[in-house]
Amino acid sequence: MTTAAKSILQRVVGTLQDEASVRWTVAELVRYLNDGQREIALLRPDLVSKTIVFDCVAGSKQSLPADASALVDILGNAATTSAKGPVTIADRTLLDAIEPGWRYATQSVDIVHYTHDLRDPRVFYTYPPATANAKLDLIHTAVPAPITEPAAEGATFNDVTGNIGFPDIYANALADYILYRAYTKDSEYASNASRAQAHYAAFGGALGTDLKSAVAISPNQAGSVRGTPEV
């Protein structure tokens, strides 16, 4: 993730033929870039997933870190004092039926199951309830860090600092998103309206094509060569 945001904006102002940033200010283009990053994260959450060692709080209810947007999966226990066993997802209604007081059971460093509700994506519950020193290998989606808008009046793309929050191959997709938003601003001109549509189609197409490619080479595909695990 080394593509500088200003390099994307340099290409954008060149395409817009607005190198002096008169019609579209650099701060405005940076806002479009940040919107594009959030759009990518929404459409392709797999691109913003990260694996962490999660420190539990005492009890059953757990909340994700501040930079997380949603839980993806919990792989297993990570505390040095735990048995390092796997953690699997469970149906909360079944837990409620089998052990109604499970959320208030004896706390343990070894978590066996977790429950999660999509209506509250940043919260999950552990079974048994966790001790304060329980740790989990956890995957969550992260909110992309925004690029700071230049405050100076008359700023150019050279005044923009920071790198985009995605691998370099998504630089073109972000440029297309910025151009889509820029041309939409002037959509009263028929040519600009069609340009805006074309750039958004290119943006969406790039994300969809990449997803198909990622699925095709995934080690989880049925055609992949796999060995037999030793137990």
mmCIF file of C-alpha atoms in Angstrom:
data_model
loop_
_atom_site.group_PDB
_atom_site.id
_atom_site.type_symbol
_atom_site.label_atom_id
_atom_site.label_comp_id
_atom_site.label_asym_id
_atom_site.label_seq_id
_atom_site.Cartn_x
_atom_site.Cartn_y
_atom_site.Cartn_z
ATOM 1 C CA MET A 1 0.000 0.000 0.000
ATOM 2 C CA THR A 2 2.504 2.573 -1.171
ATOM 3 C CA THR A 3 0.550 4.602 -3.732
ATOM 4 C CA ALA A 4 0.609 8.255 -2.722
ATOM 5 C CA ALA A 5 -2.773 9.958 -2.812
ATOM 6 C CA LYS A 6 -1.252 12.925 -4.618
ATOM 7 C CA SER A 7 -0.165 10.706 -7.533
ATOM 8 C CA ILE A 8 -3.801 9.705 -8.078
ATOM 9 C CA LEU A 9 -4.935 13.324 -7.876
ATOM 10 C CA GLN A 10 -2.222 14.328 -10.335
ATOM 11 C CA ARG A 11 -3.723 11.965 -12.906
ATOM 12 C CA VAL A 12 -7.230 13.156 -12.088
ATOM 13 C CA VAL A 13 -6.535 16.883 -12.553
ATOM 14 C CA GLY A 14 -4.752 16.041 -15.797
ATOM 15 C CA THR A 15 -7.791 14.176 -17.097
ATOM 16 C CA LEU A 16 -10.064 16.999 -15.969
ATOM 17 C CA GLN A 17 -7.744 19.525 -17.652
ATOM 18 C CA ASP A 18 -7.831 21.484 -14.414
ATOM 19 C CA GLU A 19 -4.215 21.335 -13.269
ATOM 20 C CA ALA A 20 -4.620 24.636 -11.408
ATOM 21 C CA SER A 21 -7.578 23.164 -9.501
ATOM 22 C CA VAL A 22 -9.925 26.031 -10.333
ATOM 23 C CA ARG A 23 -13.154 24.186 -11.171
ATOM 24 C CA TRP A 24 -12.551 21.381 -8.690
ATOM 25 C CA THR A 25 -10.505 22.321 -5.617
ATOM 26 C CA VAL A 26 -7.973 19.824 -4.314
ATOM 27 C CA ALA A 27 -9.841 19.622 -1.001
ATOM 28 C CA GLU A 28 -12.966 18.639 -2.942
ATOM 29 C CA LEU A 29 -11.089 15.960 -4.879
ATOM 30 C CA VAL A 30 -9.632 14.596 -1.633
ATOM 31 C CA ARG A 31 -13.174 14.295 -0.256
ATOM 32 C CA TYR A 32 -14.115 12.327 -3.368
ATOM 33 C CA LEU A 33 -11.051 10.108 -2.849
ATOM 34 C CA ASN A 34 -12.066 9.413 0.748
ATOM 35 C CA ASP A 35 -15.617 8.672 -0.389
ATOM 36 C CA GLY A 36 -14.166 6.270 -2.941
ATOM 37 C CA GLN A 37 -12.164 4.451 -0.275
ATOM 38 C CA ARG A 38 -15.291 4.021 1.818
ATOM 39 C CA GLU A 39 -17.213 2.847 -1.243
ATOM 40 C CA ILE A 40 -14.582 0.190 -1.950
ATOM 41 C CA ALA A 41 -14.693 -0.923 1.675
ATOM 42 C CA LEU A 42 -18.483 -1.221 1.430
ATOM 43 C CA LEU A 43 -18.476 -3.144 -1.853
ATOM 44 C CA ARG A 44 -15.369 -5.249 -1.138
ATOM 45 C CA PRO A 45 -15.019 -5.763 2.628
ATOM 46 C CA ASP A 46 -12.461 -8.488 1.898
ATOM 47 C CA LEU A 47 -10.036 -5.724 0.903
ATOM 48 C CA VAL A 48 -10.157 -4.113 4.339
ATOM 49 C CA SER A 49 -10.061 -7.220 6.526
ATOM 50 C CA LYS A 50 -7.286 -7.652 9.076
ATOM 51 C CA THR A 51 -6.334 -10.356 11.557
ATOM 52 C CA ILE A 52 -5.502 -9.282 15.093
ATOM 53 C CA VAL A 53 -5.003 -10.722 18.544
ATOM 54 C CA PHE A 54 -8.080 -9.434 20.343
ATOM 55 C CA ASP A 55 -7.920 -8.723 24.083
ATOM 56 C CA CYS A 56 -11.188 -9.730 25.709
ATOM 57 C CA VAL A 57 -12.819 -7.895 28.571
ATOM 58 C CA ALA A 58 -14.223 -9.869 31.463
ATOM 59 C CA GLY A 59 -17.677 -11.180 30.626
ATOM 60 C CA SER A 60 -19.564 -12.420 27.610
ATOM 61 C CA LYS A 61 -20.145 -9.182 25.678
ATOM 62 C CA GLN A 62 -17.191 -8.036 23.572
ATOM 63 C CA SER A 63 -16.825 -4.945 21.366
ATOM 64 C CA LEU A 64 -14.481 -4.615 18.391
ATOM 65 C CA PRO A 65 -11.644 -2.038 18.316
ATOM 66 C CA ALA A 66 -12.463 1.540 17.312
ATOM 67 C CA ASP A 67 -11.050 1.128 13.782
ATOM 68 C CA ALA A 68 -13.175 -1.979 13.074
ATOM 69 C CA SER A 69 -16.421 -1.820 11.132
ATOM 70 C CA ALA A 70 -17.628 -5.428 11.392
ATOM 71 C CA LEU A 71 -16.648 -8.879 12.641
ATOM 72 C CA VAL A 72 -15.627 -11.420 9.995
ATOM 73 C CA ASP A 73 -14.618 -14.492 11.999
ATOM 74 C CA ILE A 74 -12.947 -15.745 15.168
ATOM 75 C CA LEU A 75 -10.320 -18.395 14.531
ATOM 76 C CA GLY A 76 -9.325 -19.571 17.986
ATOM 77 C CA ASN A 77 -7.907 -18.864 21.408
ATOM 78 C CA ALA A 78 -4.608 -17.013 21.573
ATOM 79 C CA ALA A 79 -3.858 -16.507 25.270
ATOM 80 C CA THR A 80 -0.663 -18.212 26.421
ATOM 81 C CA THR A 81 -2.557 -19.727 29.357
ATOM 82 C CA SER A 82 -5.287 -21.158 27.128
ATOM 83 C CA ALA A 83 -5.408 -24.531 25.376
ATOM 84 C CA LYS A 84 -5.180 -22.646 22.043
ATOM 85 C CA GLY A 85 -8.312 -24.440 20.859
ATOM 86 C CA PRO A 86 -10.556 -23.369 17.971
ATOM 87 C CA VAL A 87 -13.585 -21.123 18.456
ATOM 88 C CA THR A 88 -16.734 -21.778 16.427
ATOM 89 C CA ILE A 89 -19.837 -19.734 15.831
ATOM 90 C CA ALA A 90 -23.011 -20.836 17.592
ATOM 91 C CA ASP A 91 -26.705 -20.104 17.219
ATOM 92 C CA ARG A 92 -27.718 -17.839 20.084
ATOM 93 C CA THR A 93 -31.256 -19.216 20.213
ATOM 94 C CA LEU A 94 -29.860 -22.719 20.726
ATOM 95 C CA LEU A 95 -27.585 -21.538 23.523
ATOM 96 C CA ASP A 96 -30.538 -19.761 25.113
ATOM 97 C CA ALA A 97 -32.592 -22.960 24.947
ATOM 98 C CA ILE A 98 -29.868 -25.308 26.201
ATOM 99 C CA GLU A 99 -28.304 -23.056 28.837
ATOM 100 C CA PRO A 100 -30.451 -19.959 29.493
ATOM 101 C CA GLY A 101 -27.897 -18.363 31.806
ATOM 102 C CA TRP A 102 -24.892 -18.923 29.553
ATOM 103 C CA ARG A 103 -23.957 -15.220 29.412
ATOM 104 C CA TYR A 104 -23.432 -15.215 33.176
ATOM 105 C CA ALA A 105 -21.702 -18.596 33.514
ATOM 106 C CA THR A 106 -18.242 -19.045 35.031
ATOM 107 C CA GLN A 107 -15.632 -17.072 33.123
ATOM 108 C CA SER A 108 -12.864 -18.910 31.275
ATOM 109 C CA VAL A 109 -9.690 -18.145 29.344
ATOM 110 C CA ASP A 110 -10.716 -20.901 26.901
ATOM 111 C CA ILE A 111 -13.530 -19.685 24.647
ATOM 112 C CA VAL A 112 -15.494 -22.425 22.868
ATOM 113 C CA HIS A 113 -18.165 -20.564 20.874
ATOM 114 C CA TYR A 114 -19.186 -17.056 19.907
ATOM 115 C CA THR A 115 -22.468 -15.573 18.732
ATOM 116 C CA HIS A 116 -22.896 -12.602 16.433
ATOM 117 C CA ASP A 117 -25.836 -10.596 15.141
ATOM 118 C CA LEU A 118 -25.524 -8.686 11.838
ATOM 119 C CA ARG A 119 -27.807 -6.013 13.274
ATOM 120 C CA ASP A 120 -25.008 -5.122 15.707
ATOM 121 C CA PRO A 121 -21.896 -5.807 13.605
ATOM 122 C CA ARG A 122 -19.295 -4.490 16.065
ATOM 123 C CA VAL A 123 -20.418 -6.627 19.022
ATOM 124 C CA PHE A 124 -20.149 -10.364 19.706
ATOM 125 C CA TYR A 125 -20.660 -12.643 22.708
ATOM 126 C CA THR A 126 -18.401 -15.436 23.924
ATOM 127 C CA TYR A 127 -19.279 -18.781 25.472
ATOM 128 C CA PRO A 128 -18.230 -19.314 28.123
ATOM 129 C CA PRO A 129 -17.835 -15.682 29.210
ATOM 130 C CA ALA A 130 -14.239 -14.532 28.916
ATOM 131 C CA THR A 131 -11.798 -13.753 31.661
ATOM 132 C CA ALA A 132 -9.942 -10.436 31.491
ATOM 133 C CA ASN A 133 -6.804 -12.217 30.199
ATOM 134 C CA ALA A 134 -8.540 -14.177 27.417
ATOM 135 C CA LYS A 135 -7.300 -13.467 23.900
ATOM 136 C CA LEU A 136 -8.685 -14.413 20.484
ATOM 137 C CA ASP A 137 -7.288 -14.631 16.959
ATOM 138 C CA LEU A 138 -9.918 -12.501 15.257
ATOM 139 C CA ILE A 139 -10.633 -11.153 11.752
ATOM 140 C CA HIS A 140 -12.497 -7.895 11.269
ATOM 141 C CA THR A 141 -13.009 -5.323 8.560
ATOM 142 C CA ALA A 142 -11.305 -1.988 9.152
ATOM 143 C CA VAL A 143 -12.368 1.547 8.320
ATOM 144 C CA PRO A 144 -9.903 3.053 5.777
ATOM 145 C CA ALA A 145 -7.953 5.980 7.217
ATOM 146 C CA PRO A 146 -8.994 9.188 5.418
ATOM 147 C CA ILE A 147 -6.557 11.384 3.535
ATOM 148 C CA THR A 148 -6.267 14.841 5.101
ATOM 149 C CA GLU A 149 -7.716 17.704 3.046
ATOM 150 C CA PRO A 150 -5.220 20.536 2.399
ATOM 151 C CA ALA A 151 -6.339 23.612 4.328
ATOM 152 C CA ALA A 152 -4.428 26.186 2.282
ATOM 153 C CA GLU A 153 -6.390 28.176 -0.275
ATOM 154 C CA GLY A 154 -5.208 27.464 -3.790
ATOM 155 C CA ALA A 155 -3.608 24.146 -2.787
ATOM 156 C CA THR A 156 -2.486 21.784 -5.533
ATOM 157 C CA PHE A 157 -2.201 18.011 -5.663
ATOM 158 C CA ASN A 158 1.399 18.368 -4.436
ATOM 159 C CA ASP A 159 0.065 19.569 -1.083
ATOM 160 C CA VAL A 160 -1.741 16.262 -0.446
ATOM 161 C CA THR A 161 0.038 13.865 1.906
ATOM 162 C CA GLY A 162 -0.476 10.213 2.787
ATOM 163 C CA ASN A 163 -1.019 6.954 0.939
ATOM 164 C CA ILE A 164 -4.256 5.277 -0.057
ATOM 165 C CA GLY A 165 -5.515 2.500 2.220
ATOM 166 C CA PHE A 166 -5.593 -0.201 -0.462
ATOM 167 C CA PRO A 167 -3.046 -2.153 -2.522
ATOM 168 C CA ASP A 168 -1.554 -0.249 -5.455
ATOM 169 C CA ILE A 169 -3.666 -2.087 -8.039
ATOM 170 C CA TYR A 170 -6.736 -0.156 -6.857
ATOM 171 C CA ALA A 171 -5.270 3.255 -7.700
ATOM 172 C CA ASN A 172 -6.970 3.279 -11.104
ATOM 173 C CA ALA A 173 -10.325 2.353 -9.569
ATOM 174 C CA LEU A 174 -10.045 5.241 -7.107
ATOM 175 C CA ALA A 175 -9.136 7.629 -9.932
ATOM 176 C CA ASP A 176 -12.249 6.504 -11.812
ATOM 177 C CA TYR A 177 -14.394 7.104 -8.724
ATOM 178 C CA ILE A 178 -13.020 10.633 -8.263
ATOM 179 C CA LEU A 179 -13.656 11.399 -11.940
ATOM 180 C CA TYR A 180 -17.176 10.023 -11.642
ATOM 181 C CA ARG A 181 -17.901 12.406 -8.765
ATOM 182 C CA ALA A 182 -16.187 15.334 -10.494
ATOM 183 C CA TYR A 183 -18.104 14.937 -13.750
ATOM 184 C CA THR A 184 -21.341 14.402 -11.830
ATOM 185 C CA LYS A 185 -20.869 17.920 -10.448
ATOM 186 C CA ASP A 186 -21.164 19.217 -14.016
ATOM 187 C CA SER A 187 -23.759 16.702 -15.152
ATOM 188 C CA GLU A 188 -25.947 19.416 -16.668
ATOM 189 C CA TYR A 189 -23.671 19.043 -19.667
ATOM 190 C CA ALA A 190 -24.676 15.899 -21.537
ATOM 191 C CA SER A 191 -21.096 14.892 -22.300
ATOM 192 C CA ASN A 192 -20.110 15.111 -18.647
ATOM 193 C CA ALA A 193 -23.091 13.023 -17.546
ATOM 194 C CA SER A 194 -22.033 10.227 -19.879
ATOM 195 C CA ARG A 195 -18.420 10.551 -18.739
ATOM 196 C CA ALA A 196 -19.524 10.239 -15.131
ATOM 197 C CA GLN A 197 -21.455 7.061 -15.926
ATOM 198 C CA ALA A 198 -18.507 5.620 -17.837
ATOM 199 C CA HIS A 199 -16.081 6.237 -14.977
ATOM 200 C CA TYR A 200 -18.416 4.713 -12.396
ATOM 201 C CA ALA A 201 -18.863 1.676 -14.652
ATOM 202 C CA ALA A 202 -15.073 1.361 -14.870
ATOM 203 C CA PHE A 203 -14.834 1.684 -11.086
ATOM 204 C CA GLY A 204 -17.414 -1.027 -10.472
ATOM 205 C CA GLY A 205 -16.011 -3.214 -13.234
ATOM 206 C CA ALA A 206 -12.514 -3.104 -11.757
ATOM 207 C CA LEU A 207 -13.768 -4.260 -8.377
ATOM 208 C CA GLY A 208 -15.928 -7.016 -9.872
ATOM 209 C CA THR A 209 -13.196 -8.298 -12.167
ATOM 210 C CA ASP A 210 -10.714 -8.407 -9.315
ATOM 211 C CA LEU A 211 -13.179 -10.328 -7.166
ATOM 212 C CA LYS A 212 -13.604 -12.970 -9.872
ATOM 213 C CA SER A 213 -9.827 -13.265 -10.214
ATOM 214 C CA ALA A 214 -9.391 -13.597 -6.451
ATOM 215 C CA VAL A 215 -12.006 -16.348 -6.288
ATOM 216 C CA ALA A 216 -10.428 -18.171 -9.217
ATOM 217 C CA ILE A 217 -7.037 -18.469 -7.506
ATOM 218 C CA SER A 218 -8.336 -19.003 -3.982
ATOM 219 C CA PRO A 219 -6.818 -22.073 -2.240
ATOM 220 C CA ASN A 220 -10.371 -22.931 -1.141
ATOM 221 C CA GLN A 221 -11.536 -23.631 -4.695
ATOM 222 C CA ALA A 222 -12.555 -27.207 -5.459
ATOM 223 C CA GLY A 223 -9.986 -27.515 -8.226
ATOM 224 C CA SER A 224 -7.067 -26.520 -6.055
ATOM 225 C CA VAL A 225 -4.428 -29.107 -5.196
ATOM 226 C CA ARG A 226 -4.610 -29.929 -1.514
ATOM 227 C CA GLY A 227 -2.888 -32.433 0.646
ATOM 228 C CA THR A 228 -4.514 -34.524 3.337
ATOM 229 C CA PRO A 229 -4.061 -32.891 6.730
ATOM 230 C CA GLU A 230 -2.407 -34.908 9.431
ATOM 231 C CA VAL A 231 -4.442 -35.211 12.627
#
